[in-house]
XYZ file of N, CA and C in Angstrom:
396
model
N 204.311 165.044 20.690
C 203.454 165.521 19.622
C 204.210 165.426 18.303
N 203.498 165.046 17.236
C 204.164 164.987 15.927
C 204.455 166.398 15.414
N 205.540 166.484 14.649
C 205.889 167.770 14.047
C 204.963 168.059 12.890
N 204.652 169.350 12.632
C 203.837 169.684 11.469
C 204.550 169.247 10.191
N 203.785 168.805 9.242
C 204.370 168.294 8.001
C 203.839 169.078 6.809
N 204.701 169.240 5.792
C 204.240 169.881 4.570
C 203.785 168.831 3.539
N 203.825 167.581 3.962
C 203.395 166.523 3.052
C 201.908 166.713 2.711
N 201.581 166.529 1.468
C 200.202 166.675 0.978
C 199.651 168.089 1.159
N 200.517 169.081 1.074
C 200.080 170.489 1.135
C 200.533 171.196 -0.123
N 199.752 172.171 -0.553
C 200.110 173.025 -1.674
C 200.636 174.314 -1.081
N 201.888 174.644 -1.378
C 202.545 175.763 -0.698
C 203.181 176.715 -1.704
N 203.038 178.012 -1.441
C 203.734 179.063 -2.184
C 204.787 179.644 -1.265
N 206.028 179.736 -1.759
C 207.129 180.319 -0.989
C 207.490 181.663 -1.606
N 207.509 182.721 -0.772
C 207.912 184.052 -1.208
C 209.210 184.368 -0.467
N 210.300 184.558 -1.225
C 211.602 184.854 -0.628
C 211.732 186.358 -0.418
N 212.536 186.727 0.595
C 212.778 188.158 0.797
C 214.160 188.410 1.379
N 214.669 189.614 1.143
C 215.868 190.139 1.780
C 215.379 191.299 2.657
N 215.842 191.336 3.899
C 215.397 192.391 4.807
C 216.599 193.016 5.483
N 216.790 194.319 5.273
C 217.855 195.063 5.922
C 217.167 195.960 6.959
N 217.490 195.743 8.223
C 216.852 196.482 9.307
C 217.895 197.281 10.057
N 217.931 198.612 9.846
C 218.883 199.443 10.569
C 218.275 200.021 11.839
N 217.037 199.666 12.137
C 216.423 200.085 13.410
C 216.621 198.945 14.414
N 216.302 199.193 15.661
C 216.479 198.175 16.690
C 215.224 197.343 16.921
N 214.159 197.651 16.185
C 212.893 196.965 16.382
C 212.606 195.964 15.273
N 211.744 194.986 15.532
C 211.355 194.045 14.466
C 210.616 194.778 13.343
N 210.325 194.100 12.246
C 209.640 194.771 11.131
C 208.360 195.469 11.573
N 208.174 196.693 11.126
C 206.999 197.476 11.478
C 205.988 197.543 10.330
N 206.350 196.973 9.184
C 205.493 196.989 8.018
C 205.345 195.579 7.475
N 204.260 195.365 6.757
C 204.073 194.115 6.038
C 203.416 194.444 4.708
N 203.511 193.526 3.764
C 202.939 193.711 2.445
C 201.699 192.849 2.291
N 200.658 193.439 1.721
C 199.443 192.698 1.425
C 199.386 192.523 -0.092
N 199.524 191.284 -0.547
C 199.525 190.993 -1.973
C 198.106 190.722 -2.460
N 197.733 191.366 -3.533
C 196.396 191.181 -4.128
C 196.527 190.179 -5.276
N 195.826 189.043 -5.155
C 195.943 188.013 -6.174
C 194.586 187.715 -6.796
N 194.660 187.122 -7.976
C 193.449 186.715 -8.687
C 193.749 185.425 -9.407
N 192.836 184.451 -9.304
C 193.015 183.192 -10.006
C 192.452 183.339 -11.413
N 192.854 182.432 -12.304
C 192.356 182.493 -13.676
C 190.851 182.235 -13.734
N 190.301 181.616 -12.685
C 188.864 181.400 -12.639
C 188.116 182.610 -12.113
N 188.851 183.693 -11.779
C 188.209 184.927 -11.374
C 188.133 185.171 -9.883
N 188.559 184.201 -9.068
C 188.527 184.379 -7.620
C 189.598 185.379 -7.202
N 189.226 186.314 -6.328
C 190.179 187.313 -5.848
C 190.454 187.051 -4.386
N 191.674 187.385 -3.969
C 192.048 187.222 -2.571
C 193.313 187.973 -2.271
N 193.883 187.704 -1.111
C 195.138 188.343 -0.746
C 195.853 187.497 0.285
N 197.156 187.793 0.452
C 197.939 187.193 1.525
C 198.959 188.233 1.979
N 199.404 188.094 3.224
C 200.339 189.045 3.807
C 201.720 188.424 3.913
N 202.767 189.274 3.745
C 204.148 188.862 3.943
C 204.810 189.916 4.825
N 205.397 189.460 5.939
C 206.212 190.328 6.788
C 207.666 189.993 6.499
N 208.484 190.970 6.105
C 209.879 190.673 5.778
C 210.610 190.028 6.952
N 211.427 189.023 6.639
C 212.129 188.280 7.695
C 213.548 187.888 7.283
N 213.973 188.278 6.101
C 215.255 187.850 5.533
C 215.247 186.324 5.382
N 214.153 185.822 4.891
C 214.031 184.373 4.706
C 212.924 184.060 3.728
N 212.042 183.147 4.122
C 210.958 182.712 3.263
C 209.614 182.883 3.955
N 208.641 183.396 3.229
C 207.268 183.420 3.725
C 206.567 182.202 3.129
N 205.899 181.432 3.957
C 205.200 180.224 3.523
C 203.716 180.531 3.485
N 203.124 180.434 2.286
C 201.701 180.687 2.101
C 201.047 179.344 1.798
N 200.254 178.845 2.733
C 199.651 177.516 2.543
C 198.136 177.586 2.413
N 197.599 178.786 2.283
C 196.146 178.934 2.270
C 195.537 178.964 0.875
N 196.362 178.818 -0.166
C 195.870 178.901 -1.544
C 195.574 177.518 -2.105
N 194.562 177.446 -2.926
C 194.225 176.191 -3.610
C 195.098 176.048 -4.853
N 195.290 174.827 -5.357
C 196.044 174.651 -6.605
C 195.364 175.411 -7.737
N 196.162 175.915 -8.690
C 195.614 176.649 -9.838
C 196.582 177.682 -10.350
N 196.143 178.450 -11.338
C 196.941 179.516 -11.922
C 196.533 180.848 -11.310
N 197.520 181.651 -10.950
C 197.275 182.927 -10.273
C 198.049 184.065 -10.915
N 197.567 185.275 -10.670
C 198.269 186.491 -11.063
C 198.308 187.400 -9.845
N 199.510 187.870 -9.488
C 199.620 188.866 -8.424
C 199.597 190.214 -9.106
N 198.583 191.014 -8.824
C 198.440 192.300 -9.489
C 199.268 193.385 -8.828
N 199.462 193.336 -7.539
C 200.231 194.354 -6.844
C 200.174 194.128 -5.350
N 200.769 195.058 -4.609
C 200.750 194.963 -3.151
C 200.620 196.349 -2.545
N 200.129 196.385 -1.318
C 200.072 197.624 -0.530
C 200.888 197.409 0.738
N 201.389 198.485 1.324
C 202.162 198.421 2.556
C 201.256 198.734 3.738
N 201.355 197.939 4.783
C 200.525 198.094 5.985
C 201.421 198.090 7.216
N 201.125 198.910 8.193
C 201.799 198.803 9.483
C 201.385 197.465 10.096
N 202.310 196.814 10.782
C 202.004 195.539 11.419
C 200.846 195.752 12.392
N 199.848 194.896 12.331
C 198.696 194.984 13.230
C 197.557 195.842 12.726
N 197.659 196.355 11.475
C 196.552 197.164 10.926
C 196.027 196.532 9.662
N 194.794 196.816 9.336
C 194.171 196.302 8.124
C 194.247 197.301 6.965
N 194.240 198.599 7.313
C 194.224 199.618 6.253
C 195.530 200.400 6.271
N 196.127 200.626 5.101
C 197.386 201.355 5.054
C 197.195 202.849 5.298
N 198.265 203.516 5.743
C 198.215 204.961 5.958
C 198.041 205.683 4.634
N 198.820 205.273 3.657
C 198.680 205.812 2.290
C 198.192 204.682 1.415
N 197.032 204.862 0.804
C 196.502 203.786 -0.028
C 197.136 203.877 -1.399
N 198.255 203.177 -1.558
C 198.946 203.130 -2.832
C 199.252 201.685 -3.150
N 198.847 201.271 -4.329
C 199.139 199.901 -4.754
C 200.378 199.919 -5.654
N 201.364 199.124 -5.263
C 202.606 199.018 -6.028
C 202.470 197.845 -7.004
N 202.968 198.037 -8.214
C 202.859 197.031 -9.250
C 203.715 195.807 -8.905
N 203.194 194.635 -9.222
C 203.926 193.379 -8.987
C 203.355 192.338 -9.937
N 203.273 192.653 -11.207
C 202.622 191.767 -12.161
C 203.435 190.468 -12.331
N 202.987 189.435 -11.669
C 203.657 188.140 -11.708
C 202.606 187.053 -11.779
N 202.839 186.087 -12.664
C 201.929 184.941 -12.775
C 202.644 183.702 -12.231
N 201.872 182.815 -11.625
C 202.461 181.570 -11.151
C 201.395 180.483 -11.112
N 201.877 179.241 -11.108
C 200.967 178.096 -11.036
C 201.261 177.301 -9.776
N 200.229 177.005 -9.029
C 200.377 176.148 -7.849
C 199.872 174.759 -8.211
N 200.734 173.767 -8.034
C 200.333 172.390 -8.325
C 200.024 171.700 -7.003
N 199.089 170.795 -7.060
C 198.635 170.082 -5.846
C 199.794 169.335 -5.195
N 199.910 169.463 -3.890
C 200.909 168.769 -3.079
C 202.343 169.078 -3.470
N 202.563 170.301 -4.003
C 203.924 170.696 -4.364
C 204.253 172.045 -3.746
N 205.549 172.314 -3.623
C 206.021 173.602 -3.159
C 206.408 174.420 -4.384
N 205.860 175.628 -4.509
C 206.165 176.524 -5.619
C 206.893 177.746 -5.067
N 208.059 178.070 -5.630
C 208.798 179.261 -5.219
C 208.497 180.356 -6.223
N 208.008 181.493 -5.713
C 207.692 182.635 -6.578
C 208.971 183.107 -7.244
N 208.904 183.494 -8.540
C 210.108 183.831 -9.296
C 210.592 185.264 -9.041
N 209.965 185.983 -8.118
C 210.423 187.318 -7.729
C 210.590 187.326 -6.219
N 211.535 188.139 -5.741
C 211.718 188.254 -4.292
C 211.548 189.706 -3.876
N 211.290 189.891 -2.607
C 211.083 191.205 -2.011
C 212.401 191.646 -1.391
N 212.787 192.893 -1.628
C 213.967 193.473 -0.998
C 213.468 194.672 -0.181
N 213.510 194.559 1.148
C 212.941 195.596 2.026
C 214.020 196.172 2.919
N 213.926 197.495 3.162
C 214.847 198.192 4.065
C 213.999 198.977 5.072
N 214.258 198.758 6.350
C 213.572 199.528 7.401
C 214.585 200.401 8.108
N 214.302 201.710 8.173
C 215.184 202.641 8.850
C 214.585 203.045 10.192
N 215.413 203.541 11.123
C 214.882 203.887 12.448
C 213.766 204.910 12.400
N 212.948 204.928 13.441
C 211.839 205.878 13.575
C 212.401 207.288 13.577
N 211.763 208.168 12.824
C 212.182 209.569 12.707
C 210.985 210.420 13.132
N 211.183 211.376 14.024
C 210.057 212.180 14.528
C 209.399 212.999 13.419
N 210.106 213.271 12.332
C 209.514 214.034 11.228
C 208.768 213.154 10.253
N 209.246 211.941 10.044
C 208.646 211.120 9.003
C 208.118 209.774 9.451
N 208.286 209.438 10.741
C 207.823 208.135 11.212
C 208.760 207.036 10.717
N 208.212 205.857 10.515
C 209.008 204.724 10.008
C 209.302 204.940 8.545
N 210.544 204.664 8.156
C 210.876 204.715 6.722
C 211.106 203.273 6.316
N 210.361 202.880 5.301
C 210.355 201.492 4.879
C 210.348 201.478 3.363
N 211.411 201.016 2.737
C 211.509 200.967 1.276
C 211.430 199.524 0.815
N 210.658 199.306 -0.249
C 210.493 197.951 -0.799
C 210.738 197.980 -2.288
N 211.499 197.003 -2.749
C 211.687 196.779 -4.193
C 211.476 195.284 -4.427
N 211.336 194.923 -5.691
C 211.260 193.510 -6.027
C 212.330 193.213 -7.064
N 212.852 191.975 -7.017
C 213.882 191.539 -7.968
C 213.540 190.139 -8.422
N 214.040 189.805 -9.605
C 213.910 188.423 -10.078
C 214.867 187.547 -9.274
N 214.465 186.300 -9.047
C 215.320 185.356 -8.339
C 216.430 184.890 -9.263
N 217.614 184.660 -8.691
C 218.690 184.035 -9.453
C 218.434 182.517 -9.467
N 219.117 181.816 -10.348
C 218.926 180.361 -10.442
C 219.242 179.679 -9.107
N 220.295 180.114 -8.407
C 220.643 179.473 -7.144
C 219.589 179.738 -6.065
N 218.906 180.893 -6.113
C 217.883 181.191 -5.135
C 216.606 180.380 -5.350
N 216.420 179.878 -6.566
C 215.210 179.099 -6.877
C 215.281 177.697 -6.304
N 216.469 177.279 -5.876
C 216.653 175.917 -5.370
C 215.938 175.712 -4.069
């Protein structure tokens, strides 16, 4: 079977750092709320992996990420409905790979009987070497 190819695809890459002090895989994911300049609204999910999230479902165009919410893996609605700010604009060009200029820094701590999963997320600008 031929290997999947990114040739002729429009791709958004979201980088992340993930520190996991628990023994389980990531228990949270982020749902990013986006809007195109033409007014179309949508979203995509990123599960921290200490690598790159590949988003190939977006059409070429200009976008704005308004914010994100945290969701337990496998659920559609968050426990606490809080939208975190992530005001970032980007342009997707046809048949090109675009690296988002901000990265996610996530920390997952072990399950605690008083507080459940503790999951902290911050965002940082990418350094020049990370944009490569």
